[in-house]
mmCIF file of C-alpha atoms in Angstrom:
data_model
loop_
_atom_site.group_PDB
_atom_site.id
_atom_site.type_symbol
_atom_site.label_atom_id
_atom_site.label_comp_id
_atom_site.label_asym_id
_atom_site.label_seq_id
_atom_site.Cartn_x
_atom_site.Cartn_y
_atom_site.Cartn_z
ATOM 1 C CA UNK A 19 84.740 -35.473 150.054
ATOM 2 C CA UNK A 20 83.993 -36.334 146.465
ATOM 3 C CA UNK A 21 80.731 -37.812 145.230
ATOM 4 C CA UNK A 22 82.726 -40.225 143.063
ATOM 5 C CA UNK A 23 84.416 -41.705 146.143
ATOM 6 C CA UNK A 24 81.073 -42.191 147.888
ATOM 7 C CA UNK A 25 79.638 -43.903 144.796
ATOM 8 C CA UNK A 26 82.629 -46.238 144.476
ATOM 9 C CA UNK A 27 82.394 -47.089 148.176
ATOM 10 C CA UNK A 28 78.708 -47.883 147.722
ATOM 11 C CA UNK A 29 79.409 -50.074 144.703
ATOM 12 C CA UNK A 30 82.023 -52.020 146.674
ATOM 13 C CA UNK A 31 79.412 -52.459 149.405
ATOM 14 C CA UNK A 32 76.913 -53.890 146.930
ATOM 15 C CA UNK A 33 79.542 -56.273 145.515
ATOM 16 C CA UNK A 34 80.426 -57.356 149.050
ATOM 17 C CA UNK A 35 76.800 -57.956 149.951
ATOM 18 C CA UNK A 36 76.246 -60.091 146.851
ATOM 19 C CA UNK A 37 79.392 -62.137 147.529
ATOM 20 C CA UNK A 38 78.381 -62.602 151.168
ATOM 21 C CA UNK A 39 74.918 -63.885 150.249
ATOM 22 C CA UNK A 40 76.227 -66.151 147.489
ATOM 23 C CA UNK A 41 78.842 -67.689 149.796
ATOM 24 C CA UNK A 42 76.282 -68.137 152.559
ATOM 25 C CA UNK A 43 73.863 -69.925 150.254
ATOM 26 C CA UNK A 44 76.616 -72.035 148.646
ATOM 27 C CA UNK A 45 78.089 -73.165 151.954
ATOM 28 C CA UNK A 46 74.716 -73.968 153.508
ATOM 29 C CA UNK A 47 72.972 -75.533 150.510
ATOM 30 C CA UNK A 48 75.857 -77.259 148.755
ATOM 31 C CA UNK A 49 78.186 -78.135 151.645
ATOM 32 C CA UNK A 50 75.598 -78.426 154.450
ATOM 33 C CA UNK A 51 77.519 -76.044 156.694
ATOM 34 C CA UNK A 52 75.954 -74.369 159.682
ATOM 35 C CA UNK A 53 74.388 -71.033 158.618
ATOM 36 C CA UNK A 54 76.109 -69.048 161.376
ATOM 37 C CA UNK A 55 79.513 -70.481 160.497
ATOM 38 C CA UNK A 56 78.778 -69.966 156.800
ATOM 39 C CA UNK A 57 77.899 -66.329 157.410
ATOM 40 C CA UNK A 58 81.103 -65.842 159.401
ATOM 41 C CA UNK A 59 83.121 -67.361 156.537
ATOM 42 C CA UNK A 60 81.355 -65.053 154.103
ATOM 43 C CA UNK A 61 82.111 -62.077 156.346
ATOM 44 C CA UNK A 62 85.835 -62.937 156.344
ATOM 45 C CA UNK A 63 85.980 -63.375 152.562
ATOM 46 C CA UNK A 64 84.098 -60.124 151.978
ATOM 47 C CA UNK A 65 86.357 -58.338 154.466
ATOM 48 C CA UNK A 66 89.361 -59.179 152.300
ATOM 49 C CA UNK A 67 87.641 -58.561 148.948
ATOM 50 C CA UNK A 68 86.145 -55.223 150.001
ATOM 51 C CA UNK A 69 89.428 -54.116 151.563
ATOM 52 C CA UNK A 70 91.269 -54.785 148.306
ATOM 53 C CA UNK A 71 88.617 -53.079 146.174
ATOM 54 C CA UNK A 72 88.512 -50.058 148.457
ATOM 55 C CA UNK A 73 92.303 -49.876 148.781
ATOM 56 C CA UNK A 74 93.050 -50.053 145.074
ATOM 57 C CA UNK A 75 89.906 -48.570 143.496
ATOM 58 C CA UNK A 76 87.979 -46.352 145.921
ATOM 59 C CA UNK A 77 90.934 -44.860 147.836
ATOM 60 C CA UNK A 78 93.943 -45.560 145.566
ATOM 61 C CA UNK A 79 96.285 -42.924 147.008
ATOM 62 C CA UNK A 80 95.921 -44.029 150.621
ATOM 63 C CA UNK A 81 98.434 -45.657 152.936
ATOM 64 C CA UNK A 82 99.157 -49.332 152.429
ATOM 65 C CA UNK A 83 100.429 -52.329 154.329
ATOM 66 C CA UNK A 84 99.299 -54.195 157.406
ATOM 67 C CA UNK A 85 98.356 -51.008 159.184
ATOM 68 C CA UNK A 86 95.544 -50.168 156.758
ATOM 69 C CA UNK A 87 94.105 -53.695 156.652
ATOM 70 C CA UNK A 88 94.182 -53.780 160.453
ATOM 71 C CA UNK A 89 92.315 -50.473 160.579
ATOM 72 C CA UNK A 90 89.842 -51.730 157.971
ATOM 73 C CA UNK A 91 89.219 -54.850 160.045
ATOM 74 C CA UNK A 92 88.655 -52.748 163.186
ATOM 75 C CA UNK A 93 86.133 -50.591 161.308
ATOM 76 C CA UNK A 94 84.353 -53.634 159.851
ATOM 77 C CA UNK A 95 84.110 -55.437 163.183
ATOM 78 C CA UNK A 96 82.954 -52.199 164.854
ATOM 79 C CA UNK A 97 80.251 -51.915 162.208
ATOM 80 C CA UNK A 98 79.248 -55.529 162.817
ATOM 81 C CA UNK A 99 79.005 -54.912 166.573
ATOM 82 C CA UNK A 100 77.020 -51.704 166.030
ATOM 83 C CA UNK A 101 74.742 -53.607 163.628
ATOM 84 C CA UNK A 102 74.127 -56.262 166.260
ATOM 85 C CA UNK A 103 73.530 -53.674 168.965
ATOM 86 C CA UNK A 104 71.026 -51.717 166.888
ATOM 87 C CA UNK A 105 69.146 -54.881 165.945
ATOM 88 C CA UNK A 106 69.087 -56.064 169.559
ATOM 89 C CA UNK A 107 67.695 -52.757 170.845
ATOM 90 C CA UNK A 108 65.189 -52.438 167.995
ATOM 91 C CA UNK A 109 63.854 -55.990 168.200
ATOM 92 C CA UNK A 110 64.336 -57.072 171.810
ATOM 93 C CA UNK A 111 63.930 -53.822 173.719
ATOM 94 C CA UNK A 112 61.710 -51.649 171.520
ATOM 95 C CA UNK A 113 59.794 -54.624 170.070
ATOM 96 C CA UNK A 114 59.992 -53.245 166.546
ATOM 97 C CA UNK A 115 59.592 -55.523 163.564
ATOM 98 C CA UNK A 116 63.010 -56.865 162.536
ATOM 99 C CA UNK A 117 62.711 -55.294 159.091
ATOM 100 C CA UNK A 118 62.396 -51.845 160.687
ATOM 101 C CA UNK A 119 65.517 -52.534 162.726
ATOM 102 C CA UNK A 120 67.345 -53.674 159.605
ATOM 103 C CA UNK A 121 66.227 -50.530 157.761
ATOM 104 C CA UNK A 122 67.729 -48.448 160.581
ATOM 105 C CA UNK A 123 70.934 -50.480 160.344
ATOM 106 C CA UNK A 124 71.010 -49.882 156.582
ATOM 107 C CA UNK A 125 70.891 -46.129 157.170
ATOM 108 C CA UNK A 126 73.475 -45.995 159.957
ATOM 109 C CA UNK A 127 76.169 -48.635 159.337
ATOM 110 C CA UNK A 128 77.258 -47.686 155.792
ATOM 111 C CA UNK A 129 77.631 -44.023 156.802
ATOM 112 C CA UNK A 130 79.488 -45.025 159.985
ATOM 113 C CA UNK A 131 81.868 -47.347 158.107
ATOM 114 C CA UNK A 132 82.436 -44.878 155.267
ATOM 115 C CA UNK A 133 83.314 -42.034 157.650
ATOM 116 C CA UNK A 134 85.806 -44.146 159.601
ATOM 117 C CA UNK A 135 87.363 -45.597 156.466
ATOM 118 C CA UNK A 136 87.557 -42.220 154.716
ATOM 119 C CA UNK A 137 88.997 -40.264 157.641
ATOM 120 C CA UNK A 138 91.024 -42.989 159.363
ATOM 121 C CA UNK A 139 91.683 -46.229 157.448
ATOM 122 C CA UNK A 140 92.407 -44.812 153.994
ATOM 123 C CA UNK A 141 93.378 -41.273 154.986
ATOM 124 C CA UNK A 142 95.914 -39.883 152.591
ATOM 125 C CA UNK A 143 99.301 -39.689 154.214
ATOM 126 C CA UNK A 144 100.995 -36.323 153.911
ATOM 127 C CA UNK A 145 104.120 -36.204 151.805
ATOM 128 C CA UNK A 146 107.256 -36.446 153.878
ATOM 129 C CA UNK A 147 109.722 -33.658 153.546
ATOM 130 C CA UNK A 148 113.438 -33.987 153.909
ATOM 131 C CA UNK A 149 115.020 -31.506 156.286
ATOM 132 C CA UNK A 150 118.613 -32.266 155.622
#
């Protein structure tokens, strides 16, 4: 695994986070949308943007098509569910301050998502050989 790939992945994550927050604020403050719905809309937009950035910039020689975006979506939703689970346990069961739970999420989820995307979603496909 190359350091350059990890750095690019991290940069895409930062871009996605900024877009998500900006969309959330815009939809709530400007269009008076419900914050939960606004966050969900932001999640969907960032899912597409981060997929495209990762597909064409971070992992440019990976497989393409519907299969990779489906895998990326599975990884992203799995990360979201893991995020929710960690926060629930930290805050509701362990009675930790929510910022401590979020700090734990910040350590776990990016590594979890990167590993799945690196080894599964954007895994380089071996060259096919012709045995004719």
